Short mmCIF file of C-alpha atoms in Angstrom, two decimals:
data_model
loop_
_atom_site.label_atom_id
_atom_site.label_comp_id
_atom_site.label_asym_id
_atom_site.label_seq_id
_atom_site.Cartn_x
_atom_site.Cartn_y
_atom_site.Cartn_z
CA UNK A 351 68.59 78.32 72.41
CA UNK A 352 69.82 79.14 68.98
CA UNK A 353 73.28 80.10 70.14
CA UNK A 354 73.89 76.80 71.81
CA UNK A 355 75.05 75.11 68.65
CA UNK A 356 76.72 76.44 65.56
CA UNK A 357 76.57 74.95 62.13
CA UNK A 358 80.29 74.18 62.07
CA UNK A 359 80.02 72.17 65.24
CA UNK A 360 81.57 74.75 67.53
CA UNK A 361 79.82 74.76 70.88
CA UNK A 362 79.16 77.99 72.67
CA UNK A 363 78.25 77.61 76.29
CA UNK A 364 79.71 80.78 77.76
CA UNK A 365 77.35 80.72 80.71
CA UNK A 366 77.80 77.08 81.69
CA UNK A 367 80.72 77.92 83.96
CA UNK A 368 78.32 79.80 86.24
CA UNK A 369 75.96 76.88 86.88
CA UNK A 370 75.52 75.92 90.50
CA UNK A 371 75.93 72.16 90.87
CA UNK A 372 75.68 69.96 93.93
CA UNK A 373 79.07 68.57 94.88
CA UNK A 374 78.00 65.03 95.64
CA UNK A 375 75.69 64.13 92.74
CA UNK A 376 71.98 64.69 92.49
CA UNK A 377 70.20 67.64 90.94
CA UNK A 378 68.32 69.22 93.78
CA UNK A 379 69.98 72.35 95.16
CA UNK A 380 68.46 72.95 98.55
CA UNK A 381 69.50 75.63 100.94
CA UNK A 382 72.06 73.50 102.75
CA UNK A 383 73.25 71.33 99.87
CA UNK A 384 77.03 71.50 99.53
CA UNK A 385 77.52 72.84 96.01
CA UNK A 386 80.43 74.21 94.03
CA UNK A 387 79.54 77.54 95.65
CA UNK A 388 80.32 75.92 98.99
CA UNK A 389 83.57 74.49 97.68
CA UNK A 390 84.90 77.74 96.29
CA UNK A 391 83.79 79.81 99.23
CA UNK A 392 85.50 77.30 101.50
CA UNK A 393 88.65 77.67 99.39
CA UNK A 394 88.34 81.42 99.74
CA UNK A 395 88.12 81.10 103.50
CA UNK A 396 91.10 78.74 103.53
CA UNK A 397 93.17 81.06 101.37
CA UNK A 398 92.35 84.03 103.59
CA UNK A 399 93.20 81.98 106.68
CA UNK A 400 96.45 80.85 105.12
CA UNK A 401 97.52 84.36 104.25
CA UNK A 402 96.37 86.27 107.29
CA UNK A 403 96.73 83.68 110.05
CA UNK A 404 99.45 81.28 108.96
CA UNK A 405 101.34 83.98 107.08
CA UNK A 406 101.60 86.22 110.13
CA UNK A 407 102.42 83.35 112.50
CA UNK A 408 106.00 84.52 112.90
CA UNK A 409 104.98 88.01 114.14
CA UNK A 410 108.37 89.06 112.87
CA UNK A 411 109.57 92.64 113.03
CA UNK A 412 111.26 91.97 109.72
CA UNK A 413 108.41 90.25 107.85
CA UNK A 414 108.55 87.16 105.71
CA UNK A 415 107.04 87.35 102.22
CA UNK A 416 103.60 86.13 103.28
CA UNK A 417 103.58 88.42 106.25
CA UNK A 418 104.50 91.44 104.19
CA UNK A 419 101.69 90.67 101.75
CA UNK A 420 99.27 90.43 104.66
CA UNK A 421 100.58 93.68 106.10
CA UNK A 422 100.36 95.33 102.70
CA UNK A 423 96.69 94.34 102.38
CA UNK A 424 96.02 95.53 105.92
CA UNK A 425 97.76 98.84 105.33
CA UNK A 426 96.05 99.30 101.98
CA UNK A 427 92.51 98.90 103.30
CA UNK A 428 93.29 100.67 106.56
CA UNK A 429 94.55 103.72 104.71
CA UNK A 430 91.60 103.60 102.33
CA UNK A 431 89.08 103.59 105.18
CA UNK A 432 90.92 106.32 107.02
CA UNK A 433 91.41 108.56 103.98
CA UNK A 434 87.98 108.17 102.44
CA UNK A 435 85.63 107.65 105.36
CA UNK A 436 87.56 109.36 108.13
CA UNK A 437 89.13 108.26 111.40
CA UNK A 438 85.82 107.48 113.12
CA UNK A 439 85.07 104.90 110.42
CA UNK A 440 87.95 102.75 111.59
CA UNK A 441 85.69 100.74 113.87
CA UNK A 442 84.10 99.39 110.67
CA UNK A 443 87.52 98.41 109.40
CA UNK A 444 87.19 94.64 110.13
CA UNK A 445 83.83 94.63 108.34
CA UNK A 446 85.20 96.39 105.27
CA UNK A 447 88.35 94.31 105.32
CA UNK A 448 86.24 91.13 105.39
CA UNK A 449 84.36 92.25 102.29
CA UNK A 450 87.56 93.25 100.53
CA UNK A 451 89.30 89.96 101.30
CA UNK A 452 86.34 87.87 100.32
CA UNK A 453 85.92 89.66 97.00
CA UNK A 454 89.56 89.81 96.06
CA UNK A 455 90.16 86.16 96.90
CA UNK A 456 86.99 84.98 95.18
CA UNK A 457 87.90 86.96 92.09
CA UNK A 458 91.40 85.57 91.92
CA UNK A 459 90.38 82.00 92.72
CA UNK A 460 87.74 82.32 90.03
CA UNK A 461 90.49 82.99 87.51
CA UNK A 462 91.92 79.51 87.97
CA UNK A 463 90.98 77.24 85.09
CA UNK A 464 87.84 75.19 85.78
CA UNK A 465 87.10 77.38 88.77
CA UNK A 466 83.69 78.64 89.82
CA UNK A 467 83.54 82.37 90.40
CA UNK A 468 81.29 83.02 93.36
CA UNK A 469 81.38 86.77 92.88
CA UNK A 470 79.97 86.47 89.36
CA UNK A 471 76.60 85.61 90.88
CA UNK A 472 74.21 88.43 91.42
CA UNK A 473 72.83 86.61 94.47
CA UNK A 474 76.21 86.80 96.17
CA UNK A 475 77.07 90.37 95.30
CA UNK A 476 73.54 91.56 95.99
CA UNK A 477 73.70 90.18 99.51
CA UNK A 478 76.94 92.02 100.13
CA UNK A 479 75.67 95.22 98.54
CA UNK A 480 72.43 95.11 100.50
CA UNK A 481 74.38 94.41 103.67
CA UNK A 482 76.47 97.50 103.00
CA UNK A 483 73.36 99.52 102.17
CA UNK A 484 71.58 98.47 105.35
CA UNK A 485 74.66 99.03 107.49
CA UNK A 486 75.18 102.48 106.05
CA UNK A 487 71.54 103.45 106.40
CA UNK A 488 71.27 102.18 109.97
CA UNK A 489 74.57 103.74 111.01
CA UNK A 490 73.50 107.00 109.39
CA UNK A 491 70.25 107.15 111.31
CA UNK A 492 71.78 105.99 114.60
CA UNK A 493 74.62 108.49 114.41
CA UNK A 494 72.78 111.50 113.07
CA UNK A 495 69.11 110.78 113.76
CA UNK A 496 66.89 112.72 111.41
CA UNK A 497 69.93 114.79 110.47
CA UNK A 498 70.89 111.96 108.15
CA UNK A 499 68.10 113.14 105.85
CA UNK A 500 70.11 116.31 105.19
CA UNK A 501 72.14 114.06 102.88
CA UNK A 502 69.25 114.45 100.43
CA UNK A 503 68.69 118.15 101.01
CA UNK A 504 71.45 119.91 99.12
CA UNK A 505 71.73 123.14 101.08
CA UNK A 506 74.21 124.68 98.67
CA UNK A 507 71.74 124.60 95.77
CA UNK A 508 69.15 127.33 95.06
CA UNK A 509 65.97 126.78 97.08
CA UNK A 510 63.78 126.15 94.03
CA UNK A 511 66.00 123.34 92.85
CA UNK A 512 66.28 121.57 96.18
CA UNK A 513 63.12 119.40 95.98
CA UNK A 514 64.14 118.21 92.53
CA UNK A 515 67.65 117.49 93.71
CA UNK A 516 66.28 115.75 96.79
CA UNK A 517 64.26 113.45 94.55
CA UNK A 518 67.29 112.68 92.43
CA UNK A 519 69.43 112.12 95.51
CA UNK A 520 66.88 109.75 97.01
CA UNK A 521 66.61 107.77 93.79
CA UNK A 522 70.38 107.59 93.47
CA UNK A 523 70.61 106.53 97.10
CA UNK A 524 68.31 103.58 96.51
CA UNK A 525 69.97 102.67 93.23
CA UNK A 526 73.29 102.36 95.05
CA UNK A 527 72.97 98.70 96.10
CA UNK A 528 71.82 97.80 92.59
CA UNK A 529 74.77 99.37 90.82
CA UNK A 530 77.10 98.31 93.62
CA UNK A 531 76.21 94.63 93.18
CA UNK A 532 75.70 94.54 89.42
CA UNK A 533 79.01 96.29 88.82
CA UNK A 534 80.94 93.53 90.53
CA UNK A 535 78.89 90.58 89.28
CA UNK A 536 78.66 92.02 85.78
CA UNK A 537 82.38 92.63 85.51
CA UNK A 538 83.25 89.16 86.65
CA UNK A 539 80.59 87.52 84.52
CA UNK A 540 81.48 89.57 81.44
CA UNK A 541 85.18 88.80 81.57
CA UNK A 542 84.70 85.11 82.15
CA UNK A 543 82.02 84.83 79.46
CA UNK A 544 84.24 86.64 76.94
CA UNK A 545 87.15 84.32 77.71
CA UNK A 546 84.81 81.39 77.23
CA UNK A 547 83.59 82.72 73.88
CA UNK A 548 87.16 83.09 72.65
CA UNK A 549 87.93 79.64 74.00
CA UNK A 550 85.08 78.25 71.94
CA UNK A 551 86.76 79.56 68.78
CA UNK A 552 90.09 77.95 69.63
CA UNK A 553 89.34 74.38 68.40
CA UNK A 554 88.32 75.72 64.98
CA UNK A 555 91.66 74.57 63.55
CA UNK A 556 90.43 70.98 63.90
CA UNK A 557 87.29 71.72 61.90
CA UNK A 558 88.11 74.06 59.05
CA UNK A 559 90.92 75.73 57.18
CA UNK A 560 90.17 79.18 58.49
CA UNK A 561 91.16 77.89 61.90
CA UNK A 562 94.80 78.47 60.96
CA UNK A 563 94.09 82.17 61.38
CA UNK A 564 91.37 82.06 63.96
CA UNK A 565 92.93 79.69 66.49
CA UNK A 566 96.13 81.65 67.17
CA UNK A 567 94.10 84.84 67.27
CA UNK A 568 91.68 83.40 69.78
CA UNK A 569 94.47 82.05 71.95
CA UNK A 570 96.10 85.48 71.87
CA UNK A 571 92.77 87.04 72.75
CA UNK A 572 92.30 84.65 75.67
CA UNK A 573 95.73 85.56 76.98
CA UNK A 574 95.05 89.27 76.67
CA UNK A 575 91.62 88.94 78.29
CA UNK A 576 93.14 86.92 81.09
CA UNK A 577 95.63 89.70 81.76
CA UNK A 578 92.82 92.22 81.76
CA UNK A 579 90.77 90.00 84.04
CA UNK A 580 93.60 89.85 86.59
CA UNK A 581 93.54 93.63 86.62
CA UNK A 582 89.75 93.73 86.79
CA UNK A 583 89.66 91.16 89.60
CA UNK A 584 91.66 93.48 91.79
CA UNK A 585 90.14 96.76 90.62
CA UNK A 586 86.58 95.57 91.18
CA UNK A 587 87.41 94.47 94.72
CA UNK A 588 89.05 97.85 95.24
CA UNK A 589 86.09 99.69 93.77
CA UNK A 590 83.58 97.74 95.84
CA UNK A 591 85.56 98.51 98.97
CA UNK A 592 86.14 102.16 98.22
CA UNK A 593 82.48 102.69 97.38
CA UNK A 594 81.62 101.08 100.70
CA UNK A 595 83.93 103.62 102.32
CA UNK A 596 82.33 106.47 100.39
CA UNK A 597 78.84 105.37 101.47
CA UNK A 598 80.06 105.03 105.03
CA UNK A 599 81.43 108.56 104.89
CA UNK A 600 77.99 109.78 103.80
CA UNK A 601 76.49 108.00 106.79
CA UNK A 602 79.00 109.40 109.27
CA UNK A 603 79.20 112.93 107.85
CA UNK A 604 76.00 113.50 105.86
CA UNK A 605 76.46 117.25 105.44
CA UNK A 606 77.89 118.04 102.05
CA UNK B 1176 56.15 80.31 64.04
CA UNK B 1177 56.84 83.57 62.23
CA UNK B 1178 56.25 85.29 65.50
CA UNK B 1179 58.79 83.10 67.23
CA UNK B 1180 61.25 83.83 64.49
CA UNK B 1181 60.48 87.52 64.81
CA UNK B 1182 60.97 87.27 68.55
CA UNK B 1183 64.33 85.61 68.07
CA UNK B 1184 65.28 88.24 65.53
CA UNK B 1185 64.25 91.01 67.85
CA UNK B 1186 66.16 89.41 70.65
CA UNK B 1187 69.39 89.32 68.71
CA UNK B 1188 68.94 92.79 67.24
CA UNK B 1189 68.18 94.07 70.71
CA UNK B 1190 71.25 92.39 72.16
CA UNK B 1191 73.38 93.93 69.44
CA UNK B 1192 71.87 97.35 70.00
CA UNK B 1193 72.44 97.05 73.73
CA UNK B 1194 76.11 96.55 73.07
CA UNK B 1195 76.30 100.07 71.59
CA UNK B 1196 75.98 101.26 75.17
CA UNK B 1197 79.29 99.62 75.96
CA UNK B 1198 80.93 101.90 73.43
CA UNK B 1199 79.52 104.87 75.32
CA UNK B 1200 80.93 103.58 78.54
CA UNK B 1201 84.26 103.00 76.83
CA UNK B 1202 84.32 106.67 75.84
CA UNK B 1203 83.40 107.60 79.38
CA UNK B 1204 86.18 105.54 80.91
CA UNK B 1205 88.66 106.90 78.40
CA UNK B 1206 87.52 110.42 79.16
CA UNK B 1207 87.98 109.95 82.89
CA UNK B 1208 91.40 108.35 82.55
CA UNK B 1209 92.57 110.82 79.93
CA UNK B 1210 91.53 113.85 81.92
CA UNK B 1211 93.12 112.39 84.99
CA UNK B 1212 96.35 111.88 83.11
CA UNK B 1213 96.25 115.41 81.71
CA UNK B 1214 95.70 116.81 85.19
CA UNK B 1215 98.32 114.54 86.69
CA UNK B 1216 100.93 115.68 84.21
CA UNK B 1217 100.18 119.31 85.03
CA UNK B 1218 100.46 118.75 88.74
CA UNK B 1219 102.13 115.41 89.44
CA UNK B 1220 102.43 116.03 93.17
CA UNK B 1221 98.64 116.14 93.58
CA UNK B 1222 98.03 113.06 91.42
CA UNK B 1223 98.85 110.42 94.02
CA UNK B 1224 96.11 111.63 96.33
CA UNK B 1225 93.48 111.45 93.63
CA UNK B 1226 93.85 107.87 92.42
CA UNK B 1227 90.91 106.85 94.60
CA UNK B 1228 88.76 109.43 92.88
CA UNK B 1229 90.03 108.19 89.54
CA UNK B 1230 88.97 104.64 90.29
CA UNK B 1231 85.58 105.73 91.60
CA UNK B 1232 85.03 107.71 88.41
CA UNK B 1233 86.11 104.82 86.24
CA UNK B 1234 83.89 102.46 88.21
CA UNK B 1235 80.84 104.66 87.75
CA UNK B 1236 81.47 105.06 84.05
CA UNK B 1237 82.19 101.40 83.57
CA UNK B 1238 79.13 100.28 85.54
CA UNK B 1239 76.85 101.75 82.89
CA UNK B 1240 78.63 99.79 80.19
CA UNK B 1241 78.24 96.69 82.32
CA UNK B 1242 74.53 97.44 82.58
CA UNK B 1243 74.18 97.48 78.83
CA UNK B 1244 76.22 94.31 78.57
CA UNK B 1245 73.90 92.79 81.12
CA UNK B 1246 70.88 93.80 79.05
CA UNK B 1247 72.49 92.11 76.06
CA UNK B 1248 73.10 88.96 78.08
CA UNK B 1249 69.54 89.01 79.42
CA UNK B 1250 68.19 89.31 75.91
CA UNK B 1251 70.38 86.51 74.66
CA UNK B 1252 69.94 84.02 77.44
CA UNK B 1253 67.14 84.95 79.76
CA UNK B 1254 64.28 86.36 77.68
CA UNK C 742 43.25 90.85 64.56
CA UNK C 743 42.62 90.20 68.23
CA UNK C 744 42.25 86.57 67.45
CA UNK C 745 45.65 86.31 65.85
CA UNK C 746 47.18 88.22 68.72
CA UNK C 747 45.91 85.80 71.37
CA UNK C 748 46.94 82.91 69.20
CA UNK C 749 50.37 84.36 68.81
CA UNK C 750 50.56 85.07 72.51
CA UNK C 751 49.72 81.51 73.41
CA UNK C 752 52.22 80.29 70.90
CA UNK C 753 54.82 82.60 72.34
CA UNK C 754 54.00 81.38 75.82
CA UNK C 755 54.46 77.83 74.64
CA UNK C 756 57.74 78.77 73.08
CA UNK C 757 58.80 80.50 76.27
CA UNK C 758 57.96 77.44 78.32
CA UNK C 759 59.92 75.32 75.91
CA UNK C 760 62.79 77.74 76.10
CA UNK C 761 62.66 77.71 79.89
CA UNK C 762 62.78 73.93 79.87
CA UNK C 763 65.74 74.08 77.57
CA UNK C 764 67.35 76.74 79.69
CA UNK C 765 67.23 74.50 82.71
CA UNK C 766 69.34 71.99 80.83
CA UNK C 767 72.26 74.04 79.66
CA UNK C 768 71.82 77.59 78.41
CA UNK C 769 70.17 80.55 80.06
CA UNK C 770 71.68 82.64 82.75
CA UNK C 771 72.53 80.57 85.81
CA UNK C 772 72.71 83.86 87.71
CA UNK C 773 68.94 84.23 87.34
CA UNK C 774 68.03 80.74 88.47
CA UNK C 775 66.21 81.74 91.62
CA UNK C 776 66.10 78.16 92.90
CA UNK C 777 69.80 78.40 93.65
CA UNK C 778 69.62 81.69 95.51
CA UNK C 779 68.98 80.36 99.03
CA UNK C 780 71.89 77.98 98.71
CA UNK C 781 74.31 80.68 97.56
CA UNK C 782 73.12 83.20 100.11
CA UNK C 783 73.36 80.67 102.91
CA UNK C 784 76.92 79.68 102.09
CA UNK C 785 77.92 83.28 101.45
CA UNK C 786 76.69 84.31 104.87
CA UNK C 787 78.49 81.38 106.46
CA UNK C 788 81.70 82.22 104.61
CA UNK C 789 81.51 85.92 105.46
CA UNK C 790 80.86 85.24 109.14
CA UNK C 791 83.75 82.78 109.30
CA UNK C 792 86.07 85.24 107.54
CA UNK C 793 84.90 88.06 109.79
CA UNK C 794 85.64 86.11 112.94
CA UNK C 795 88.99 84.82 111.69
CA UNK C 796 90.04 88.30 110.69
CA UNK C 797 88.68 90.34 113.55
CA UNK C 798 89.59 87.85 116.32
CA UNK C 799 92.96 86.60 115.13
CA UNK C 800 94.45 88.21 112.07
CA UNK C 801 93.75 91.93 112.38
CA UNK C 802 94.81 92.37 116.03
CA UNK C 803 97.92 90.39 115.25
CA UNK C 804 98.84 92.42 112.18
CA UNK C 805 97.99 95.65 113.96
CA UNK C 806 100.20 94.52 116.84
CA UNK C 807 103.04 93.67 114.50
CA UNK C 808 102.83 97.04 112.80
CA UNK C 809 102.66 98.87 116.13
CA UNK C 810 105.62 96.84 117.42
CA UNK C 811 107.60 97.66 114.35
CA UNK C 812 106.71 101.31 114.67
CA UNK C 813 107.83 101.41 118.29
CA UNK C 814 110.99 99.47 117.46
CA UNK C 815 111.78 101.93 114.72
CA UNK C 816 111.05 104.88 116.99
CA UNK C 817 113.24 103.42 119.74
CA UNK C 818 116.01 102.65 117.32
CA UNK C 819 115.84 106.13 115.91
CA UNK C 820 116.00 107.61 119.39
CA UNK C 821 118.92 105.37 120.25
CA UNK C 822 120.63 106.36 117.05
CA UNK C 823 120.05 110.03 117.88
CA UNK C 824 121.55 109.41 121.31
CA UNK C 825 124.56 107.66 119.90
CA UNK C 826 125.02 110.40 117.38
CA UNK C 827 125.02 113.02 120.14
CA UNK C 828 127.52 110.92 122.06
CA UNK C 829 129.71 110.58 119.03
CA UNK C 830 129.60 114.31 118.49
CA UNK C 831 130.55 114.89 122.10
CA UNK C 832 133.42 112.46 121.80
CA UNK C 833 134.58 114.16 118.66
CA UNK C 834 134.49 117.53 120.39
CA UNK C 835 136.46 116.14 123.33
CA UNK C 836 138.95 114.61 120.96
CA UNK C 837 139.39 117.88 119.10
CA UNK C 838 139.81 119.72 122.39
CA UNK C 839 142.43 117.20 123.49
CA UNK C 840 144.16 117.59 120.18
CA UNK C 841 144.29 121.37 120.55
CA UNK C 842 145.54 121.06 124.14
CA UNK C 843 148.19 118.58 123.16
CA UNK C 844 149.35 120.81 120.37
CA UNK C 845 149.63 123.80 122.70
CA UNK C 846 151.49 121.67 125.25
CA UNK C 847 153.85 120.45 122.58
CA UNK C 848 154.50 124.00 121.42
CA UNK C 849 155.22 125.05 124.97
CA UNK C 850 157.59 122.19 125.52
CA UNK C 851 159.36 122.93 122.27
CA UNK C 852 159.74 126.61 123.20
CA UNK C 853 161.02 125.70 126.65
CA UNK C 854 163.48 123.25 125.25
CA UNK C 855 164.62 125.79 122.73
CA UNK C 856 165.11 128.39 125.45
CA UNK C 857 167.04 125.89 127.60
CA UNK C 858 169.24 124.90 124.75
CA UNK C 859 169.81 128.54 123.86
CA UNK C 860 170.83 129.26 127.43
CA UNK C 861 173.19 126.33 127.55
CA UNK C 862 174.56 127.30 124.21
CA UNK C 863 175.11 130.89 125.30
CA UNK C 864 176.83 129.73 128.45
CA UNK C 865 179.02 127.33 126.58
CA UNK C 866 179.85 129.96 124.00
CA UNK C 867 180.79 132.48 126.69
CA UNK C 868 182.92 129.92 128.46
CA UNK C 869 184.61 128.93 125.28
CA UNK C 870 185.19 132.59 124.44
CA UNK C 871 186.72 133.22 127.87
CA UNK C 872 188.89 130.14 127.58
CA UNK C 873 190.00 131.18 124.15
CA UNK C 874 190.78 134.66 125.42
CA UNK C 875 192.76 133.26 128.37
CA UNK C 876 194.64 130.90 126.15
CA UNK C 877 195.38 133.68 123.71
CA UNK C 878 196.65 135.92 126.52
CA UNK C 879 198.84 133.16 127.88
CA UNK C 880 200.16 132.43 124.46
CA UNK C 881 200.93 136.10 123.95
CA UNK C 882 202.74 136.20 127.28
CA UNK C 883 204.77 133.14 126.44
CA UNK C 884 205.64 134.55 123.06
CA UNK C 885 206.71 137.71 124.75
CA UNK C 886 208.74 135.72 127.25
CA UNK C 887 210.30 133.65 124.54
CA UNK C 888 211.16 136.80 122.64
CA UNK C 889 212.73 138.36 125.73
CA UNK C 890 214.65 135.19 126.47
CA UNK C 891 215.75 135.03 122.90
CA UNK C 892 217.05 138.60 123.05
CA UNK C 893 218.86 137.86 126.29
CA UNK C 894 220.30 134.65 124.83
CA UNK C 895 221.46 136.54 121.78
CA UNK C 896 223.27 139.01 123.99
CA UNK C 897 224.73 136.15 126.08
CA UNK C 898 225.83 134.22 123.01
CA UNK C 899 227.26 137.35 121.45
CA UNK C 900 229.06 138.20 124.65
CA UNK C 901 230.61 134.74 125.03
CA UNK C 902 231.33 134.57 121.33
CA UNK C 903 232.96 137.98 121.42
CA UNK C 904 235.02 136.99 124.53
CA UNK C 905 236.06 133.78 122.78
CA UNK C 906 236.98 135.62 119.61
CA UNK C 907 238.90 138.22 121.55
CA UNK C 908 240.67 135.44 123.51
CA UNK C 909 241.50 133.71 120.27
CA UNK C 910 243.15 136.85 119.05
CA UNK C 911 245.20 136.53 122.22
CA UNK C 912 244.12 139.47 124.04
CA UNK C 913 242.61 139.44 127.41
CA UNK C 914 239.07 140.40 126.97
CA UNK C 915 237.73 142.78 129.37
CA UNK C 916 234.19 141.62 130.20
CA UNK C 917 233.08 145.14 130.87
CA UNK C 918 234.16 146.50 127.56
CA UNK C 919 232.76 143.52 125.61
CA UNK C 920 229.38 143.86 127.22
CA UNK C 921 229.28 147.55 126.47
CA UNK C 922 230.27 146.91 122.86
CA UNK C 923 227.66 144.22 122.38
CA UNK C 924 224.94 146.25 123.95
CA UNK C 925 225.86 149.10 121.65
CA UNK C 926 225.82 146.79 118.61
CA UNK C 927 222.54 145.16 119.65
CA UNK C 928 220.98 148.50 119.98
CA UNK C 929 222.08 148.81 116.41
#
């Protein structure tokens, strides 16, 4: 590709950080091959275990730091599910909390230098989004039967408009998993790629005089982007979770 | 070969054009946040309950910018 | 025209194949490498299931339990505090009541003592007055007596002095006459 090399010798490989590689040599990536995906997902699991199992080991009434972080996360998601999706959605709380923890920990672990961001892969986010979509659809039909279809029939609109609105609603319903997954993967990928592009400008000071200006600027830009990415890492996990809650609310109470 | 060059040209122009969409999403996000702030300053007591709505709105607006960014990336790297 | 198009298309296809080969090496979007999808999906599902079981079996019941415990502890403590507060208020009321009672008692005792003292004082004053009056009367009597005695003594002295004087003159004093003379003189 033309962008791979620049005339000055700067190398731009902003997407290389997303390559899936087998952990123990070789090139073939089969279904069960331990890859860097495996490694970073295992780290995510370990981090979650450390925080939520080891951190709460004391079961103290007055919590330690770890325990209060765990309780904060619990309270945060619990309140979100209860406020957005209603009290009867609380039996899905472990499911939603699992998604939230996985995403937030993957995002933050992905911000470590040299890390692999599992959530920047559309395959990963799409599986989660489709899982949410299927759960919501199945729950909607099990709970409400055919009444779930009233979600698409906007009874407050004038009769003539309803078929048109129904079409739009159905399309938007099926676009949900797409936007749900691409939003997360796109955000993570975009931020990391931008950081990488700025990082590629940083060694310019070794190659040409203009580097005196460009290198500090790019380092500043990396720092700023990193700060933004920390924010985005959390907000995207929050958004993914809250949209899950919103979809769940539609499934449990389909009548507008 | 001219065709290949034209294809490359089109690819880059297309990627650049796709990035215009990100500007639109930037305006959208700013609009959401700004209106939220204006409303929150009028009625600060009601603001705390609406942060979830704020984030949902921002997420929807931002997603479209991400889509255009994705189109740019696809043009650059995948086509 | 059609000829050039097919030619161009084949060339483009060749270029695309070349590009794809290149992409496999370094560039391209790794996210769209469908060969890696099964691997990622497999490990994702494994990770999610593990997280789900860790959270739903161990962590969430524990955290929920901790929060419920804390809530009940706080509720109990608040109730206990309310209890203690009521007790404290009661104690304060009792204390105030005792204070008021004690003050009334003290006032009573003071009044009683004052009345007693007043009585004693009155009695003592009366007694002292009576004593003073008696003493004064006695004194008056004695003064009277002394005065009477003095008058009698004067008459006696005058009588003997007159008798002596008369005797000195060489005449025999008649006691009867002298006494009459002195009495007359004393009457003055």
